[in-house]
Amino acid sequence: MVYFMELQTAIVALLVFYVAWNLGANDVANAMGTSVGSGAITLKQAIIIAGVLEFLGAVLFGQEVTSTLGTKIANPVLFATIPQTLVMGMISVLLTAGIWLQIATARGLPVSSSHGIVGAIAGFSWVALGVEAIDWSSIGLITIGWILTPIISGAIASSLYSLIQQWIFNQPQPLSQLQEWIPWLSTLLLSVFGIIVLPTITQPLSQFLLTEGKFNVPAHDITLFIGGIAVISLTLISWRQLVNSQIDNKIQGLFARFQVLSACFVAFAHGSNDVGNAIAPLAVISYINHQGKVPSDKLPITLWILVLGAIGIVAGLAVWGKKVIATIGENIISLEPSSGFCAELATAITILLASRLGLPVSTSHALVGGVVGIGLVQNIKSIKFATIQNIAAAWLITIPISVALSATIFTTIMVIFKALNWH
């Protein structure tokens, strides 16, 4: 029995790497697509930046999101007496997410891995426990988020780009005007991304200050705090050297520096959030195999699971991320650093607003909406609507495809296990 569980964990670990690989190739490309498309950085630089920051974000801050995905979507109480059914369900989720992400990435389509995971969990839960096991309110919120996210992001991006056009590019001396606006743009950028990133970094410090001077903060929290500060410091110190020197236009060159900084924060925040999509099923399975019961409210995440997911994400981005980067950065509209910066900033603001409202949103949806919003300001004829149609179709079918595929895979696995009389 112990041998079987170890073999099961090893197989699931391979599946996690497979899902993380496809997650890196698809989702991580969203963080860097506009920067590469605008010429702010090269594809090689994008892979290096995203690789380092996604890895650190996943390892340092990936625990909370993973715990939420592992315990909040499929109600653990419902599986209390049938833990191995939950294990088989999580294997189905991994296979479903990996297959769908691979299909989408092969076609260069940016899709939401979060929506795919939620759909897959709903699919196997439906088969295992019936339709009442599905949290339809969550599905409803996801649908609302799918509709609102690109609209809000597009509105913000078009507004920002219009203001930049009016206050900077349409002025007699646009370069001097931009230099006057640099402090304000810097404040806006750092404020938005600071609100997204800093809370998770400063939490260990808050815990330390609340201990009434006693040095009883866990070493892990101190490591998180130091690591997070190191990431921010390295990003701020080195961002000037990351800009592609081939940009001759001085105005766009200045915007390129802002865009690289925004891309760094997006990559770091993305790694800390979306690694959970790949590793949450493995964390649940590992817990069940070691504890003999389903996890409750808090799911402990071991370091090797976080590292495995982070390595898979980086490898997938490096080997296969070019297609989605090209779709975001080149195949919707032609981007410059100024427009790419507005798209990334709009994406960040949208994600922040949605998080405060409790709406589940997708970085892919927000970024595409931002790029389209800028295209509407530039020239509606510049938007490649064939690309938009393909992306929208992929968004629409992600949840139903995930539900159906997961249900099919789960049913097949359970039939095989019953036929072999495995328990």
Coordinates of C-alpha atoms in Angstrom, one line a residue, residues 33-349:
G33 CA 3.6 39.8 -24.3
T34 CA 3.1 43.5 -24.4
S35 CA 6.7 44.3 -23.4
V36 CA 8.1 42.1 -26.2
G37 CA 5.5 43.3 -28.7
S38 CA 6.3 46.9 -28.1
G39 CA 10.1 46.4 -28.4
A40 CA 10.8 47.4 -24.8
I41 CA 12.6 44.1 -24.2
T42 CA 13.7 41.2 -26.4
L43 CA 12.1 37.7 -26.2
K44 CA 15.3 36.4 -24.5
Q45 CA 15.2 39.1 -21.9
A46 CA 11.5 38.5 -21.3
I47 CA 12.2 34.8 -20.7
I48 CA 15.0 35.6 -18.2
I49 CA 13.0 38.3 -16.3
A50 CA 9.9 36.2 -16.1
G51 CA 11.9 33.1 -15.3
V52 CA 13.5 34.6 -12.3
L53 CA 10.6 36.6 -10.9
E54 CA 7.9 33.9 -11.6
F55 CA 10.1 31.3 -9.8
L56 CA 10.7 33.6 -6.8
G57 CA 7.1 34.6 -6.6
A58 CA 5.9 31.0 -6.8
V59 CA 8.3 29.7 -4.1
L60 CA 8.1 32.7 -1.7
F61 CA 4.4 33.5 -1.9
G62 CA 2.6 30.6 -3.6
Q63 CA 1.3 28.9 -0.4
E64 CA -1.9 30.8 0.3
V65 CA -3.4 30.6 -3.2
T66 CA -2.5 26.9 -3.4
S67 CA -4.2 26.3 0.0
T68 CA -7.3 28.1 -1.1
L69 CA -7.6 26.1 -4.4
G70 CA -7.0 22.9 -2.5
T71 CA -9.7 23.3 0.1
K72 CA -12.3 25.9 -0.9
I73 CA -13.5 24.9 -4.4
A74 CA -14.3 21.3 -3.8
N75 CA -15.8 21.0 -0.3
P76 CA -13.5 18.7 1.7
V77 CA -16.3 17.7 4.0
L78 CA -18.1 16.0 1.1
F79 CA -15.1 13.7 0.5
A80 CA -14.4 13.0 4.2
T81 CA -15.4 9.3 3.9
I82 CA -14.0 8.8 0.4
P83 CA -10.6 10.5 0.3
Q84 CA -9.3 8.3 -2.5
T85 CA -12.2 9.6 -4.7
L86 CA -10.9 13.1 -4.1
V87 CA -7.4 11.9 -5.1
M88 CA -8.7 10.5 -8.4
G89 CA -10.6 13.7 -8.9
M90 CA -7.5 15.8 -8.5
I91 CA -5.7 13.6 -11.0
S92 CA -8.5 14.2 -13.4
V93 CA -8.1 18.0 -12.8
L94 CA -4.4 17.9 -13.6
L95 CA -4.9 15.9 -16.8
T96 CA -7.8 18.2 -17.9
A97 CA -5.8 21.4 -17.2
G98 CA -2.7 20.2 -18.9
I99 CA -4.5 19.0 -22.0
W100 CA -6.6 22.1 -22.5
L101 CA -3.7 24.5 -21.8
Q102 CA -1.5 22.6 -24.3
I103 CA -4.2 22.8 -27.0
A104 CA -4.7 26.5 -26.4
T105 CA -1.0 27.2 -26.4
A106 CA -0.4 25.3 -29.6
R107 CA -2.8 27.6 -31.3
G108 CA -1.3 30.7 -29.6
L109 CA -4.5 31.4 -27.6
P110 CA -4.3 33.0 -24.2
V111 CA -6.8 31.3 -21.9
S112 CA -7.5 31.4 -18.2
S113 CA -5.9 28.5 -16.3
S114 CA -7.9 29.4 -13.2
H115 CA -11.2 29.0 -15.1
G116 CA -9.9 25.7 -16.5
I117 CA -9.1 24.4 -13.0
V118 CA -12.5 25.5 -11.6
G119 CA -14.3 23.9 -14.5
A120 CA -12.3 20.6 -14.1
I121 CA -13.1 20.5 -10.3
A122 CA -16.8 21.0 -11.1
G123 CA -16.7 18.3 -13.7
F124 CA -15.3 15.5 -11.5
S125 CA -17.4 16.7 -8.5
W126 CA -20.5 16.4 -10.6
V127 CA -19.8 12.8 -11.5
A128 CA -18.6 11.8 -8.0
L129 CA -21.3 13.4 -5.8
G130 CA -24.0 14.8 -8.1
V131 CA -24.9 18.2 -9.4
E132 CA -25.5 19.6 -5.9
A133 CA -21.7 19.3 -5.2
I134 CA -21.0 22.1 -7.6
D135 CA -20.8 25.6 -6.2
W136 CA -23.0 27.3 -8.9
S137 CA -22.5 30.7 -7.3
S138 CA -18.8 30.5 -8.0
I139 CA -19.5 29.5 -11.6
G140 CA -21.8 32.5 -11.8
L141 CA -19.1 34.9 -10.4
I142 CA -16.6 33.5 -12.9
T143 CA -19.0 34.2 -15.7
I144 CA -19.5 37.8 -14.5
G145 CA -15.8 38.2 -14.2
W146 CA -15.3 36.9 -17.7
I147 CA -17.7 39.5 -19.1
L148 CA -16.6 42.5 -17.0
T149 CA -12.8 42.0 -16.9
P150 CA -11.9 42.9 -20.5
I151 CA -14.5 45.7 -20.6
I152 CA -13.2 47.4 -17.5
S153 CA -9.6 46.9 -18.5
G154 CA -10.3 48.2 -22.0
A155 CA -12.0 51.3 -20.6
I156 CA -9.1 52.0 -18.2
A157 CA -6.4 51.4 -20.9
S158 CA -8.2 53.6 -23.5
S159 CA -8.6 56.4 -20.9
L160 CA -5.0 56.3 -19.8
Y161 CA -3.7 56.2 -23.4
S162 CA -6.0 59.1 -24.4
L163 CA -4.7 61.2 -21.5
I164 CA -1.1 60.4 -22.5
Q165 CA -1.9 61.3 -26.1
Q166 CA -3.5 64.6 -25.0
W167 CA -1.1 65.7 -22.3
I168 CA 2.2 64.5 -23.9
F169 CA 2.2 63.4 -27.5
N170 CA -0.1 66.2 -28.8
Q171 CA 2.0 68.9 -27.0
P172 CA 4.5 71.2 -28.9
Q173 CA 7.4 69.7 -26.9
P174 CA 6.3 66.1 -26.0
L175 CA 9.7 65.1 -24.5
S176 CA 9.8 68.0 -22.1
Q177 CA 6.2 67.3 -21.2
L178 CA 6.9 63.6 -20.5
Q179 CA 9.9 64.5 -18.3
E180 CA 7.5 66.7 -16.2
W181 CA 5.1 63.8 -15.9
I182 CA 7.7 61.2 -15.0
P183 CA 7.3 61.7 -11.2
W184 CA 3.5 61.3 -11.5
L185 CA 3.7 58.2 -13.7
S186 CA 6.3 56.7 -11.3
T187 CA 4.0 57.3 -8.3
L188 CA 1.0 55.8 -10.1
L189 CA 2.9 52.7 -11.3
L190 CA 4.6 52.0 -7.9
S191 CA 1.3 52.6 -6.0
V192 CA -0.7 50.2 -8.1
F193 CA 1.9 47.4 -8.1
G194 CA 2.8 48.2 -4.5
I195 CA -0.7 47.6 -3.4
I196 CA -0.7 44.2 -5.2
V197 CA 2.7 42.9 -4.2
L198 CA 3.6 44.6 -0.9
P199 CA 0.8 43.1 1.4
T200 CA 2.2 39.6 1.0
I201 CA 5.7 40.9 1.6
T202 CA 5.0 43.0 4.7
Q203 CA 2.7 40.4 6.4
P204 CA 5.7 38.7 8.1
L205 CA 6.9 42.1 9.4
S206 CA 3.4 42.8 10.8
Q207 CA 3.5 39.4 12.5
F208 CA 6.9 40.3 14.0
L209 CA 5.7 43.7 15.3
L210 CA 2.6 42.1 16.9
T211 CA 4.7 39.7 19.0
E212 CA 5.4 42.3 21.6
G213 CA 9.1 42.2 21.0
K214 CA 9.4 38.5 21.4
F215 CA 11.5 36.8 18.7
N216 CA 9.1 34.0 18.0
V217 CA 8.3 34.7 14.4
P218 CA 8.7 31.5 12.3
A219 CA 11.8 31.3 10.3
H220 CA 9.8 30.7 7.2
D221 CA 8.0 34.1 7.6
I222 CA 11.3 35.9 8.1
T223 CA 12.6 34.2 4.9
L224 CA 9.6 35.3 3.0
F225 CA 10.0 38.9 4.1
I226 CA 13.8 39.0 3.3
G227 CA 13.2 37.2 0.0
G228 CA 10.4 39.6 -1.0
I229 CA 12.4 42.7 -0.2
A230 CA 15.3 41.3 -2.2
V231 CA 13.1 40.7 -5.2
I232 CA 11.8 44.3 -5.1
S233 CA 15.2 45.7 -4.6
L234 CA 16.8 43.8 -7.4
T235 CA 14.0 44.7 -9.7
L236 CA 14.3 48.5 -8.9
I237 CA 18.1 48.4 -9.2
S238 CA 18.4 46.5 -12.5
W239 CA 15.4 47.6 -14.4
R240 CA 17.2 50.4 -16.3
Q241 CA 19.6 47.8 -17.7
L242 CA 16.8 45.6 -19.0
V243 CA 15.5 48.0 -21.6
N244 CA 16.2 47.2 -25.3
S245 CA 18.7 49.7 -26.5
Q246 CA 17.4 49.5 -30.1
I247 CA 14.6 51.9 -29.3
D248 CA 15.7 55.2 -30.9
N249 CA 12.7 57.3 -30.1
K250 CA 13.6 59.1 -26.8
I251 CA 9.9 59.3 -25.7
Q252 CA 9.2 55.7 -26.3
G253 CA 12.5 54.8 -24.7
L254 CA 11.4 56.5 -21.5
F255 CA 8.1 54.7 -21.6
A256 CA 10.0 51.4 -22.2
R257 CA 11.6 51.8 -18.8
F258 CA 8.2 52.1 -17.1
Q259 CA 6.9 49.2 -19.1
V260 CA 9.8 46.9 -18.1
L261 CA 9.2 47.7 -14.4
S262 CA 5.5 47.0 -14.7
A263 CA 6.2 43.7 -16.5
C264 CA 8.6 42.7 -13.6
F265 CA 5.9 43.3 -11.0
V266 CA 3.3 41.5 -13.1
A267 CA 5.5 38.4 -13.5
F268 CA 6.3 38.3 -9.7
A269 CA 2.6 38.7 -8.7
H270 CA 1.6 36.2 -11.4
G271 CA 4.0 33.6 -10.0
S272 CA 2.8 34.0 -6.5
N273 CA -0.9 33.6 -7.5
D274 CA -1.1 31.2 -10.5
V275 CA 1.4 28.5 -9.4
G276 CA -1.5 27.2 -7.2
N277 CA -3.4 26.2 -10.3
A278 CA -0.7 23.6 -11.1
I279 CA 0.3 22.4 -7.6
A280 CA -2.9 22.5 -5.5
P281 CA -4.0 19.0 -6.7
L282 CA -0.6 17.5 -5.8
A283 CA -0.7 19.2 -2.4
V284 CA -4.1 17.7 -1.7
I285 CA -3.0 14.2 -2.9
S286 CA 0.2 14.4 -0.9
Y287 CA -1.7 15.4 2.3
I288 CA -4.2 12.6 1.9
N289 CA -1.5 10.0 1.3
H290 CA 0.4 11.0 4.4
Q291 CA -2.4 11.9 6.7
G292 CA -5.1 9.4 5.5
K293 CA -7.8 12.1 5.5
V294 CA -8.9 15.0 3.4
P295 CA -7.5 18.5 4.2
S296 CA -9.8 20.9 6.0
D297 CA -9.4 24.7 6.1
K298 CA -5.6 24.9 6.0
L299 CA -3.5 22.9 3.5
P300 CA 0.2 22.8 4.3
I301 CA 2.4 23.2 1.2
T302 CA 5.9 21.6 1.3
L303 CA 8.8 23.4 -0.3
W304 CA 9.5 20.7 -2.9
I305 CA 6.0 21.0 -4.3
L306 CA 6.4 24.8 -4.7
V307 CA 9.8 24.4 -6.4
L308 CA 8.4 21.7 -8.7
G309 CA 5.6 24.0 -9.9
A310 CA 8.0 27.0 -10.3
I311 CA 10.5 25.0 -12.3
G312 CA 7.7 23.7 -14.6
I313 CA 6.4 27.2 -15.2
V314 CA 9.8 28.6 -16.1
A315 CA 10.6 25.6 -18.4
G316 CA 7.3 26.0 -20.2
L317 CA 7.8 29.7 -20.8
A318 CA 11.3 29.2 -22.1
V319 CA 10.5 26.4 -24.5
W320 CA 7.0 27.1 -25.6
G321 CA 6.0 30.6 -24.6
K322 CA 6.7 32.4 -27.8
K323 CA 3.4 31.7 -29.5
V324 CA 1.2 33.3 -26.8
I325 CA 3.7 36.2 -26.5
A326 CA 3.3 36.8 -30.2
T327 CA -0.5 36.7 -30.0
I328 CA -0.7 39.3 -27.2
G329 CA 2.2 41.5 -28.4
E330 CA 1.9 41.4 -32.1
N331 CA -1.3 39.8 -33.4
I332 CA -4.0 42.1 -31.9
I333 CA -2.6 45.6 -32.6
S334 CA 0.9 47.0 -33.2
L335 CA 2.2 48.1 -29.8
E336 CA 4.7 50.8 -28.7
P337 CA 6.1 51.1 -25.2
S338 CA 3.7 53.9 -24.4
S339 CA 0.6 51.8 -25.4
G340 CA 2.1 48.6 -23.9
F341 CA 2.6 50.4 -20.6
C342 CA -1.0 51.6 -20.6
A343 CA -2.2 48.1 -21.2
E344 CA -0.2 46.6 -18.4
L345 CA -1.2 49.3 -16.0
A346 CA -4.9 48.9 -16.9
T347 CA -4.5 45.1 -16.3
A348 CA -3.0 45.7 -12.9
I349 CA -5.7 48.2 -11.9

